[in-house]
Amino acid sequence: MSEQTHWLYRKQNRSKLWLAQFVILALALLPGLFIHHHAHFPGTDFRLDASVGFYAWYGFATCAAMVILAKVLGIFLKRPDDYYDD
């Protein structure tokens, strides 16, 4: 009896999964094209937070920055593997 791999891990489904991911992303950003965005500080020239998709890319960028920061902190705060054996 041959054991089948899960459908998420099959090579022929990878392109379908990527396509589904981009379709979901486009559908999530689509409503932002039809609403009026208000800036947080309307009296200033800073209007970046009123752009379409701001919260999507800002959330992604901050998440990526936190992962990179955690990796860098892990270099300095890491303990040896035999730390508890001493």
Coordinates of C-alpha atoms in Angstrom, one line a residue:
M1 CA 0.0 0.0 0.0
S2 CA 1.6 3.3 -1.1
E3 CA 1.1 6.2 1.2
Q4 CA -0.2 9.4 -0.6
T5 CA 1.1 12.8 0.3
H6 CA -1.3 15.4 1.6
W7 CA -2.8 17.5 -1.2
L8 CA -1.0 20.7 0.1
Y9 CA 2.4 19.1 -0.5
R10 CA 1.9 17.8 -4.0
K11 CA 3.9 19.6 -6.7
Q12 CA 1.0 19.9 -9.1
N13 CA -1.0 21.9 -6.5
R14 CA 1.7 24.5 -5.8
S15 CA 0.8 26.8 -8.7
K16 CA -2.9 26.6 -7.8
L17 CA -2.1 27.5 -4.2
W18 CA -0.1 30.5 -5.3
L19 CA -2.8 31.6 -7.6
A20 CA -5.4 31.3 -4.8
Q21 CA -3.2 33.3 -2.5
F22 CA -2.9 36.2 -5.0
V23 CA -6.7 36.1 -5.8
I24 CA -7.5 36.4 -2.1
L25 CA -5.0 39.2 -1.7
A26 CA -6.5 41.1 -4.7
L27 CA -10.0 40.5 -3.3
A28 CA -8.9 41.9 0.1
L29 CA -7.5 45.0 -1.5
L30 CA -10.3 45.6 -4.0
P31 CA -12.7 47.4 -1.7
G32 CA -10.0 50.0 -0.9
L33 CA -10.3 51.2 -4.4
F34 CA -13.9 52.3 -4.0
I35 CA -13.8 54.1 -0.6
H36 CA -12.5 57.4 0.4
H37 CA -9.5 57.2 2.8
H38 CA -9.0 59.8 5.4
A39 CA -5.6 60.8 6.6
H40 CA -4.9 60.5 10.3
F41 CA -3.3 64.0 10.4
P42 CA -5.3 66.0 7.8
G43 CA -3.6 69.3 8.4
T44 CA -0.2 68.1 7.4
D45 CA 1.4 67.0 4.1
F46 CA 1.8 63.5 5.3
R47 CA -0.9 61.5 3.5
L48 CA 0.7 58.1 3.2
D49 CA -1.8 56.5 5.6
A50 CA -4.6 57.5 3.2
S51 CA -3.2 55.5 0.3
V52 CA -4.8 52.3 -1.0
G53 CA -3.5 49.2 0.7
F54 CA -1.6 51.1 3.4
Y55 CA -2.6 48.8 6.3
A56 CA -1.8 45.7 4.3
W57 CA 1.8 46.6 3.4
Y58 CA 2.4 48.4 6.7
G59 CA 1.3 45.3 8.6
F60 CA 3.5 43.1 6.4
A61 CA 6.5 45.3 6.8
T62 CA 6.2 45.5 10.6
C63 CA 5.8 41.7 10.8
A64 CA 8.8 41.2 8.7
A65 CA 10.8 43.6 10.8
M66 CA 9.8 41.8 14.0
V67 CA 11.0 38.5 12.5
I68 CA 14.3 40.0 11.5
L69 CA 14.7 41.6 14.9
A70 CA 14.0 38.3 16.6
K71 CA 16.6 36.6 14.5
V72 CA 19.2 39.2 15.4
L73 CA 18.3 39.0 19.1
G74 CA 18.5 35.3 18.9
I75 CA 22.2 35.5 17.9
F76 CA 23.0 37.5 21.1
L77 CA 20.7 35.9 23.6
K78 CA 21.1 32.2 22.6
R79 CA 22.4 29.8 25.2
P80 CA 24.5 26.7 24.4
D81 CA 22.8 23.4 23.9
D82 CA 24.2 22.0 27.1
Y83 CA 23.2 25.0 29.2
Y84 CA 21.1 23.0 31.7
D85 CA 23.7 20.2 32.0
D86 CA 26.2 22.3 34.0

